[in-house]
PDB file of C-alpha atoms in Angstrom:
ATOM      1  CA  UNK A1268     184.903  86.321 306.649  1.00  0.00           C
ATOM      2  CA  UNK A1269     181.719  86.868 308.669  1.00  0.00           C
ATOM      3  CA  UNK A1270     182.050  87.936 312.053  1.00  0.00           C
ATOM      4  CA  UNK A1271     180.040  85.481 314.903  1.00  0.00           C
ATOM      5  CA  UNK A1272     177.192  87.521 316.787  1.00  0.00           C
ATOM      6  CA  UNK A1273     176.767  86.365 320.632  1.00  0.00           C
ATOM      7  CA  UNK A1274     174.351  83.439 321.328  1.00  0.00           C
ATOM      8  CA  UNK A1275     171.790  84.270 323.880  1.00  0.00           C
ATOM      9  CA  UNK A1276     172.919  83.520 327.724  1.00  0.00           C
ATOM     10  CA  UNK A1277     169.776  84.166 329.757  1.00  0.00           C
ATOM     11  CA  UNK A1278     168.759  80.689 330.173  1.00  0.00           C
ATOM     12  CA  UNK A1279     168.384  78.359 332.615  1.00  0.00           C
ATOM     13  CA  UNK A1280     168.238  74.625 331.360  1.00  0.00           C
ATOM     14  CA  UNK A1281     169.236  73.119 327.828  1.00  0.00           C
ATOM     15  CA  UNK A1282     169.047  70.179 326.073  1.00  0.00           C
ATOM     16  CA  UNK A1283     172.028  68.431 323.702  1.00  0.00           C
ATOM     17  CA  UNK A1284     171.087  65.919 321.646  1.00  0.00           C
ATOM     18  CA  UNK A1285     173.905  64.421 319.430  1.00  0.00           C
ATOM     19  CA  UNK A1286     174.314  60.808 317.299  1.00  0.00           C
ATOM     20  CA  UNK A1287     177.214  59.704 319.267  1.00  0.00           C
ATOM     21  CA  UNK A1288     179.564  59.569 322.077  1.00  0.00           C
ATOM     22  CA  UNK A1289     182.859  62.338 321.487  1.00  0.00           C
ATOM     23  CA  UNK A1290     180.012  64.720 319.333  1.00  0.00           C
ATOM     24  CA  UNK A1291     179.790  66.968 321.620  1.00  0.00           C
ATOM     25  CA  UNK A1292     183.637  66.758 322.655  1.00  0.00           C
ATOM     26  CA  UNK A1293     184.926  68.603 319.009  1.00  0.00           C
ATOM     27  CA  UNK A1294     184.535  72.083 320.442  1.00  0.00           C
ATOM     28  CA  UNK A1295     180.781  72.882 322.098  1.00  0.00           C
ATOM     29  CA  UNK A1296     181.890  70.888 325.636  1.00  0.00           C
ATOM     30  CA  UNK A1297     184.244  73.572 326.127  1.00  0.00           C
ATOM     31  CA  UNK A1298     181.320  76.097 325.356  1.00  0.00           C
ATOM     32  CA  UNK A1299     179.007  73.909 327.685  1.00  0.00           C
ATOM     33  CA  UNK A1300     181.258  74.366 330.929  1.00  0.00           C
ATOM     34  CA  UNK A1301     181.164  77.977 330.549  1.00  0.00           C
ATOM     35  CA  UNK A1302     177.287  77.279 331.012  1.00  0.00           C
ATOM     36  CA  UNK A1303     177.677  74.802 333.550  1.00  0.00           C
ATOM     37  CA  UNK A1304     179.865  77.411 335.625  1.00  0.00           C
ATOM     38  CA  UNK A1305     177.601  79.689 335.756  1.00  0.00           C
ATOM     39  CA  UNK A1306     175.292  77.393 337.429  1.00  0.00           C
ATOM     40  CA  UNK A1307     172.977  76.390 334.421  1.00  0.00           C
ATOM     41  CA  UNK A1308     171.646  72.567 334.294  1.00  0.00           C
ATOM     42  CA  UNK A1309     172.559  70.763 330.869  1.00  0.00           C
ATOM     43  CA  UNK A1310     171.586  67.676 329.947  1.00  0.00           C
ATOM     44  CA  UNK A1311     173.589  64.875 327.587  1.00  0.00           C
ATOM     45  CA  UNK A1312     171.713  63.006 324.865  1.00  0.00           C
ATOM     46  CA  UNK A1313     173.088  60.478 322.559  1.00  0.00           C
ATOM     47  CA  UNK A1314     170.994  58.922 320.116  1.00  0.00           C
ATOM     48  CA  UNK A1315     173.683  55.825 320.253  1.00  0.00           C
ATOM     49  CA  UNK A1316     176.288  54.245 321.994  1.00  0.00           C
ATOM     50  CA  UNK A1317     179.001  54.701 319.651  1.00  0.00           C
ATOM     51  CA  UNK A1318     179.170  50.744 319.123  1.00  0.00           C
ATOM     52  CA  UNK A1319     180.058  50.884 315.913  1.00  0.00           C
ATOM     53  CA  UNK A1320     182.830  53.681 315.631  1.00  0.00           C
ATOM     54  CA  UNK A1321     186.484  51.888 316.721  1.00  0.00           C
ATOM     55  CA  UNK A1322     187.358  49.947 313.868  1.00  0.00           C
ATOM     56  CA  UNK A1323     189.547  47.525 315.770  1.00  0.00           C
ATOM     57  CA  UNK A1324     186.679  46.683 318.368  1.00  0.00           C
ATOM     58  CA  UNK A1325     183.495  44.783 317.988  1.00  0.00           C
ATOM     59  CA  UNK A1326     179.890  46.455 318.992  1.00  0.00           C
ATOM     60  CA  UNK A1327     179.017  43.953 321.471  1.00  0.00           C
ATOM     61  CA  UNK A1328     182.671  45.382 323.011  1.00  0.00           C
ATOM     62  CA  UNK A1329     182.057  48.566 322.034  1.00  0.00           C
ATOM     63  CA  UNK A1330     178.766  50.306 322.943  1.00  0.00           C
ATOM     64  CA  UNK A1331     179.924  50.286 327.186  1.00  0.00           C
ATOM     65  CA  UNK A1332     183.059  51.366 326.830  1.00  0.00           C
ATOM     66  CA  UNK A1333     182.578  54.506 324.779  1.00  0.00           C
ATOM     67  CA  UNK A1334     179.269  55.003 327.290  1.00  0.00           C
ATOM     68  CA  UNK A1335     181.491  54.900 329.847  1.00  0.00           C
ATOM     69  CA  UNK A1336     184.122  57.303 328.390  1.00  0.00           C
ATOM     70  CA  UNK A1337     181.294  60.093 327.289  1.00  0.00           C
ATOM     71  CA  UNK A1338     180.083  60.015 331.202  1.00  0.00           C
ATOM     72  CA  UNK A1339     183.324  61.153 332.599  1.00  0.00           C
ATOM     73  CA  UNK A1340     183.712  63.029 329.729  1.00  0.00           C
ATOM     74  CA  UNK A1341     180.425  64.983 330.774  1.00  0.00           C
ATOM     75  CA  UNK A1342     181.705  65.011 334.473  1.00  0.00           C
ATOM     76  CA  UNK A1343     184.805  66.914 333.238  1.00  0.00           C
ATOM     77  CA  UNK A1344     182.616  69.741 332.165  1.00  0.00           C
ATOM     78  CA  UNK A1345     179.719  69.585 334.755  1.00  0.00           C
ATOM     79  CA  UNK A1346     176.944  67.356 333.167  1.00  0.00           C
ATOM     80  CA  UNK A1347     175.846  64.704 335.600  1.00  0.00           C
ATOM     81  CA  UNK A1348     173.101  63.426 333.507  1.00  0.00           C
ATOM     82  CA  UNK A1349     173.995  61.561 329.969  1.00  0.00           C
ATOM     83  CA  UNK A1350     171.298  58.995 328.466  1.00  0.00           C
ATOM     84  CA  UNK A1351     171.621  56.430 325.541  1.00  0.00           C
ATOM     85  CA  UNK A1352     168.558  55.930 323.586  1.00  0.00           C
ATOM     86  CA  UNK A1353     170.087  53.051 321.565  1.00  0.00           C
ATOM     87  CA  UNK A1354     169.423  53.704 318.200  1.00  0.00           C
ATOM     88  CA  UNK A1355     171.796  51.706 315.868  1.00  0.00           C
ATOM     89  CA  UNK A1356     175.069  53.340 315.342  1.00  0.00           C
ATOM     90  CA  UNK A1357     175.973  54.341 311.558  1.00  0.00           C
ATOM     91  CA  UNK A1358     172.620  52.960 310.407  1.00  0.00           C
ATOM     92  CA  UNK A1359     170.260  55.814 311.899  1.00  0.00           C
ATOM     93  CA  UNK A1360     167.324  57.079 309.762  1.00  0.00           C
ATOM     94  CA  UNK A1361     165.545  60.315 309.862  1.00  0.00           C
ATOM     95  CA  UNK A1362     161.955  59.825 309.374  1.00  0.00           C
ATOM     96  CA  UNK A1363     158.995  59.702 312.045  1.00  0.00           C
ATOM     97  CA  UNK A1364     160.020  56.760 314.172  1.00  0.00           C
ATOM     98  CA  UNK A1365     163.505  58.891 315.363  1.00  0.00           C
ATOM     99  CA  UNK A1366     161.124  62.448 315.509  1.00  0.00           C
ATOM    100  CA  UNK A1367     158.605  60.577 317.982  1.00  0.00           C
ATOM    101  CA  UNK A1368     161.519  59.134 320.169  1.00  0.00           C
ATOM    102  CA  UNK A1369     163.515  63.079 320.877  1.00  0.00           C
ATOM    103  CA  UNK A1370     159.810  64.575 321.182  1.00  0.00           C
ATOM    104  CA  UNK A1371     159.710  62.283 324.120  1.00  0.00           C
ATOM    105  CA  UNK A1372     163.430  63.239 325.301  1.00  0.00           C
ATOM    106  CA  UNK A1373     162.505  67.150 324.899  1.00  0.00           C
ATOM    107  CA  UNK A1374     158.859  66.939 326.644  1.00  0.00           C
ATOM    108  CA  UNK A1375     160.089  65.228 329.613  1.00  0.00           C
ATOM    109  CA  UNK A1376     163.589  67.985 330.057  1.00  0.00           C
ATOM    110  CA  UNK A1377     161.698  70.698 329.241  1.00  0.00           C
ATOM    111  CA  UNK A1378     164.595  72.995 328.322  1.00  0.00           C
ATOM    112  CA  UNK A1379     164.860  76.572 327.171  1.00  0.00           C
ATOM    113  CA  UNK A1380     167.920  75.853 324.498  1.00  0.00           C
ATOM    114  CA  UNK A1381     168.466  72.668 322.687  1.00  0.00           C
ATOM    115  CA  UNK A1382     171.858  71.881 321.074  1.00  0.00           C
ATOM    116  CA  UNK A1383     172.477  69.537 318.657  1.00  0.00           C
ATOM    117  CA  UNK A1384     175.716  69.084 315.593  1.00  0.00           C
ATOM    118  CA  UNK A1385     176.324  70.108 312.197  1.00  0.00           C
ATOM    119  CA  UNK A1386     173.623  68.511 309.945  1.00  0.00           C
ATOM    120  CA  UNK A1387     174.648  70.078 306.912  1.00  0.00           C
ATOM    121  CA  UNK A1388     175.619  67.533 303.830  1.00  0.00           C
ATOM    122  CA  UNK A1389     179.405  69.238 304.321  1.00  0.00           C
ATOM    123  CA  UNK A1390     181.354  70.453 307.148  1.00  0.00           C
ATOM    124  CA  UNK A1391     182.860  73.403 305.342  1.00  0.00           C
ATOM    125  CA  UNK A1392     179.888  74.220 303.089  1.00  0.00           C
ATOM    126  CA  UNK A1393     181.726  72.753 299.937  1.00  0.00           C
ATOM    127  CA  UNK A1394     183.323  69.449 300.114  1.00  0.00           C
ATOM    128  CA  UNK A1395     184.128  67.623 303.529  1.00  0.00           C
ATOM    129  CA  UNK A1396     181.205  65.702 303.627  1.00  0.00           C
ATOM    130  CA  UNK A1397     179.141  64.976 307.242  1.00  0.00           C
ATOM    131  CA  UNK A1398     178.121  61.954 308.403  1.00  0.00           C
ATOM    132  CA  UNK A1399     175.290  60.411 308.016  1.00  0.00           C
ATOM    133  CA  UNK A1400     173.919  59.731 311.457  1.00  0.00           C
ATOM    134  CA  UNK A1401     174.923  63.380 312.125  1.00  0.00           C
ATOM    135  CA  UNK A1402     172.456  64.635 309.755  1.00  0.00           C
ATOM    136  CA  UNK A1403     169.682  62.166 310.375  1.00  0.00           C
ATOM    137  CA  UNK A1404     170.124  63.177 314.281  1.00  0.00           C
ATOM    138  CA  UNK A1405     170.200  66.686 313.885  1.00  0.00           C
ATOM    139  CA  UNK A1406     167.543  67.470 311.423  1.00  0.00           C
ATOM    140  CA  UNK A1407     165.509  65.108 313.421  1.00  0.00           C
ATOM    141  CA  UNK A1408     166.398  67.281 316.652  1.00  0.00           C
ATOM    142  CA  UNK A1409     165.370  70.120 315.030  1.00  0.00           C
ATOM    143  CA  UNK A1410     161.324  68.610 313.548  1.00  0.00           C
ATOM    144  CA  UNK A1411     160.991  67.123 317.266  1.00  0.00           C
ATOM    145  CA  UNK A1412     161.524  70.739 318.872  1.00  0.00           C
ATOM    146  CA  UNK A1413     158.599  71.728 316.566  1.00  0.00           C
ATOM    147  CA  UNK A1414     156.444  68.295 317.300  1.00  0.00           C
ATOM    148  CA  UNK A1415     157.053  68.895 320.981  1.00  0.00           C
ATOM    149  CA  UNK A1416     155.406  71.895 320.916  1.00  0.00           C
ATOM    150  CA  UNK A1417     152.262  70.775 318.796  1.00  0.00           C
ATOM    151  CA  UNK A1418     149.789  68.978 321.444  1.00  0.00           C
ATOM    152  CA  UNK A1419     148.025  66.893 318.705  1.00  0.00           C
ATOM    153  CA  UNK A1420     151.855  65.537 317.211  1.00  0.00           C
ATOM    154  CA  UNK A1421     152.621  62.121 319.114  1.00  0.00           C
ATOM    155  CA  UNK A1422     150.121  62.885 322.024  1.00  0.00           C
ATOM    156  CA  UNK A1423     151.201  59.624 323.816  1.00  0.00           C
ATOM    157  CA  UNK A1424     154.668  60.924 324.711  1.00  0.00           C
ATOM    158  CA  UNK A1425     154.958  63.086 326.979  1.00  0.00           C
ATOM    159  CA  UNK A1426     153.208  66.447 327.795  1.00  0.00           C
ATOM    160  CA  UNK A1427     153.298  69.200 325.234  1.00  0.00           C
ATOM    161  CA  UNK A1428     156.062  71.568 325.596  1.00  0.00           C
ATOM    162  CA  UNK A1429     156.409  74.733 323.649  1.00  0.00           C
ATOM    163  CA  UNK A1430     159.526  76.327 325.686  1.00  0.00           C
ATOM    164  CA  UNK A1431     162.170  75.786 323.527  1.00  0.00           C
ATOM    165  CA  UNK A1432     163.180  79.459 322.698  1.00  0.00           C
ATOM    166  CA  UNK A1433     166.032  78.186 320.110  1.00  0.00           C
ATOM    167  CA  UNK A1434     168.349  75.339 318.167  1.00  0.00           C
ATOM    168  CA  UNK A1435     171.634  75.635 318.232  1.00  0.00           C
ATOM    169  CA  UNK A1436     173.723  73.695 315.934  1.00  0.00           C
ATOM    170  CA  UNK A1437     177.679  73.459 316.564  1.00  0.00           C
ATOM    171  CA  UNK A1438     179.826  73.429 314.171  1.00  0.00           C
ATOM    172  CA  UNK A1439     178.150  74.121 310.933  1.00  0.00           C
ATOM    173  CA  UNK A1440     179.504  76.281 307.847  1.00  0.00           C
ATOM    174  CA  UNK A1441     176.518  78.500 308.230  1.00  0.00           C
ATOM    175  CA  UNK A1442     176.700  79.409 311.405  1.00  0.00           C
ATOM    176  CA  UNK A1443     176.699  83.080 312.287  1.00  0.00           C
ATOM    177  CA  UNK A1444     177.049  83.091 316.188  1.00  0.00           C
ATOM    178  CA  UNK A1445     179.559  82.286 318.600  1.00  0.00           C
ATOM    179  CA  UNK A1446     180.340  82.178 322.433  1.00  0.00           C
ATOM    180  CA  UNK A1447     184.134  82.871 324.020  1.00  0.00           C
ATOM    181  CA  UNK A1448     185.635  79.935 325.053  1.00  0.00           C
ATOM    182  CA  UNK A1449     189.307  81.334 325.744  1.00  0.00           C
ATOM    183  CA  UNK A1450     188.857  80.385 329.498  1.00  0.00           C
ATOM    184  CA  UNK A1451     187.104  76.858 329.447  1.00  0.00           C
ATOM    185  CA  UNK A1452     189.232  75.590 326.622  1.00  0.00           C
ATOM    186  CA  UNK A1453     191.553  73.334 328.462  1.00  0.00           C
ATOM    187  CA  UNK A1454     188.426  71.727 330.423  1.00  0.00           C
ATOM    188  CA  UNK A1455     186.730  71.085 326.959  1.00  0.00           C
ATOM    189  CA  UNK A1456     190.116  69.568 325.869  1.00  0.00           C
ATOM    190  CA  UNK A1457     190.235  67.598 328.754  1.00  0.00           C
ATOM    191  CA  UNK A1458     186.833  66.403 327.837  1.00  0.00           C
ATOM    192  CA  UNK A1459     187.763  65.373 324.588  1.00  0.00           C
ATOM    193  CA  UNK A1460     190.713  63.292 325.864  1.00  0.00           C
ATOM    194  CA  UNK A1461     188.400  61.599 327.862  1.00  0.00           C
ATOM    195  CA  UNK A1462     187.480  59.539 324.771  1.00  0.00           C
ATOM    196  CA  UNK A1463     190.614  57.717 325.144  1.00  0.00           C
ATOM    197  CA  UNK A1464     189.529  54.299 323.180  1.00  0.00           C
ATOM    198  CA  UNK A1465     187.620  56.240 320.521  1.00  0.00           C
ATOM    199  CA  UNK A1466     190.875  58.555 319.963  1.00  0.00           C
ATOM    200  CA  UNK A1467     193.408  55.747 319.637  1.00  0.00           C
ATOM    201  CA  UNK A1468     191.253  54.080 317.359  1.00  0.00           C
ATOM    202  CA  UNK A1469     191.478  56.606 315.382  1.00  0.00           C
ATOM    203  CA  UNK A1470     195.218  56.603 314.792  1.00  0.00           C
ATOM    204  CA  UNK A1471     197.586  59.599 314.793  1.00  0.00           C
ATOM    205  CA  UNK A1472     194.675  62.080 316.092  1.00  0.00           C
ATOM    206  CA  UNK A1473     195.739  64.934 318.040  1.00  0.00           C
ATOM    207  CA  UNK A1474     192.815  66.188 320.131  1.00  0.00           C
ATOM    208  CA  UNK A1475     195.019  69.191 320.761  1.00  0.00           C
ATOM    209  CA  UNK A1476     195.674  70.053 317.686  1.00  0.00           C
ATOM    210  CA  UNK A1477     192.791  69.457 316.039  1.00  0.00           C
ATOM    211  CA  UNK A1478     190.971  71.463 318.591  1.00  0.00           C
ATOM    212  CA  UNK A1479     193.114  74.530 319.092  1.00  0.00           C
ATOM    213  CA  UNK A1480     192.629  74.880 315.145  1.00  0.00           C
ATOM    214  CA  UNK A1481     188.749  75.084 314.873  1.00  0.00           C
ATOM    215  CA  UNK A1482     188.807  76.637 318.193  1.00  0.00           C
ATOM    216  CA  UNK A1483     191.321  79.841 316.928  1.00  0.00           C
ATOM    217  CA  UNK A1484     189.147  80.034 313.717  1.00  0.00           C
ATOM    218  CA  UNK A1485     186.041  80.587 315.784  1.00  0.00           C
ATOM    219  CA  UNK A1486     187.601  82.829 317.902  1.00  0.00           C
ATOM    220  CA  UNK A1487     189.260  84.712 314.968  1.00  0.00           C
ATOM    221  CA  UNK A1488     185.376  85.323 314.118  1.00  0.00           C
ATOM    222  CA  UNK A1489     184.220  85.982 317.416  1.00  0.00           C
ATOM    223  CA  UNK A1490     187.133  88.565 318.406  1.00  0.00           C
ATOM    224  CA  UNK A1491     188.296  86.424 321.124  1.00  0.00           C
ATOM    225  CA  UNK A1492     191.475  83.848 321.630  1.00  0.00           C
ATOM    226  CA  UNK A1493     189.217  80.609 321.225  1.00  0.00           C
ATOM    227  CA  UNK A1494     185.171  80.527 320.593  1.00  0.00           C
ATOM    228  CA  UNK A1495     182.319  78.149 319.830  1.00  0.00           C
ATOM    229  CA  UNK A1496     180.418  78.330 316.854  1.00  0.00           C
ATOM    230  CA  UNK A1497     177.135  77.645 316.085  1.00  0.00           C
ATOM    231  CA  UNK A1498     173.672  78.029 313.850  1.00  0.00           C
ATOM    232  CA  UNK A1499     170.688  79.526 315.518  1.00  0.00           C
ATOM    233  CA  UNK A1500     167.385  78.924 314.637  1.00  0.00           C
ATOM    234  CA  UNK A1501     164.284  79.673 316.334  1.00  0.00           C
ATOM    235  CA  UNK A1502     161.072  77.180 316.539  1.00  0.00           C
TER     236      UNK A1502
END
């Protein structure tokens, strides 16, 4: 077992960008009001609405109510500003169209750090397989950080920016870094309960549970009670 090294704290502003409503929720909101309390400015981007991920409720029904449940959600852990960007749920592809749309998203927040998921084929580097729209979204997060940066790349959208100092991916099996989230863990539980519809849709999910248990394995890593992990990689 490899221990986690810190991630970098001397930031300011940061970026998530994520497929869906609740990605966030599985263990780096609890990282992200640790931030938040120490007065940085994080911003909440989902490529989606979620519309297509309660089984027992149609799109149309969908999309608003799990928009609704990821904003207080955010308020929980001190994010006031969350934006859809209405890509089609399930169905996202990686390619040039979805690159050009978060180059826009990163030139006009400007942040220091951008965070995104797991895009990894598997979620424990062997055989519990991602999904789709999670890898589509994050490799995509990852080109645009690079296109954003390039003035001659999509010159139509936005000014160039080249401040993005590093990617952060949560939750993948290679990460190698970590942040302490023994304190804020309730709050990013609290956050993830927040996703009421989504969770009950999902039948016989505990958020506690399932938490507590990723959340003790990074923090067996880490050296702490509970921690965040995530892979770092710099533009």
């Amino acid at each position: 077992m490899t221990t986690l090294e810190p991630v970098v704290e001397d930031w300011q502003k940061a970026l998530a960008i994520v497929a869906h409503p609740d990605d966030l929720e599985f263990g780096t909101a609890a990282a992200i009001v640790r931030w938040t309390g120490q007065g940085k400015e994080i911003v909440y981007v989902m490529a989606t609405s979620g519309e297509a991920g309660i089984d027992g409720l149609a799109p149309a029904d969908c999309g608003a109510l799990r928009e609704a449940e990821q904003i207080e959600s955010a308020r929980i852990v001190g994010v006031d500003v969350v934006e859809f960007l209405g890509q089609p749920d399930g169905t996202i592809e990686y390619g040039v169209a979805l690159r050009k749309v978060l180059t826009a998203v990163i030139r006009r927040h400007r942040p220091e750090i951008v965070i995104t998921n797991n895009f990894r084929e598997t979620w424990d580097g062997d055989v519990i397989l991602n999904q789709a729209d999670h890898m589509a979204v994050g490799r995509a997060t990852l080109d645009a950080v690079r296109d954003a940066a390039n003035r001659w790349i999509f010159p139509d959208d936005g000014e160039q920016w080249n401040g993005v100092r590093q990617v952060w991916a949560a939750g993948s099996p290679s990460g190698k870094h970590g942040v302490d989230i023994t304190d804020t863990y309730e709050t990013g539980l609290a956050s993830l309960r927040a996703h009421k519809a989504y969770i009950d849709g999902l039948g016989g999910f505990d958020p506690s549970e399932f938490l507590e248990g990723v959340s003790r394995a990074g923090g067996t890593r880490f050296g702490t009670t509970f921690a965040t992990s995530f892979e770092v990689f710099t533009p």
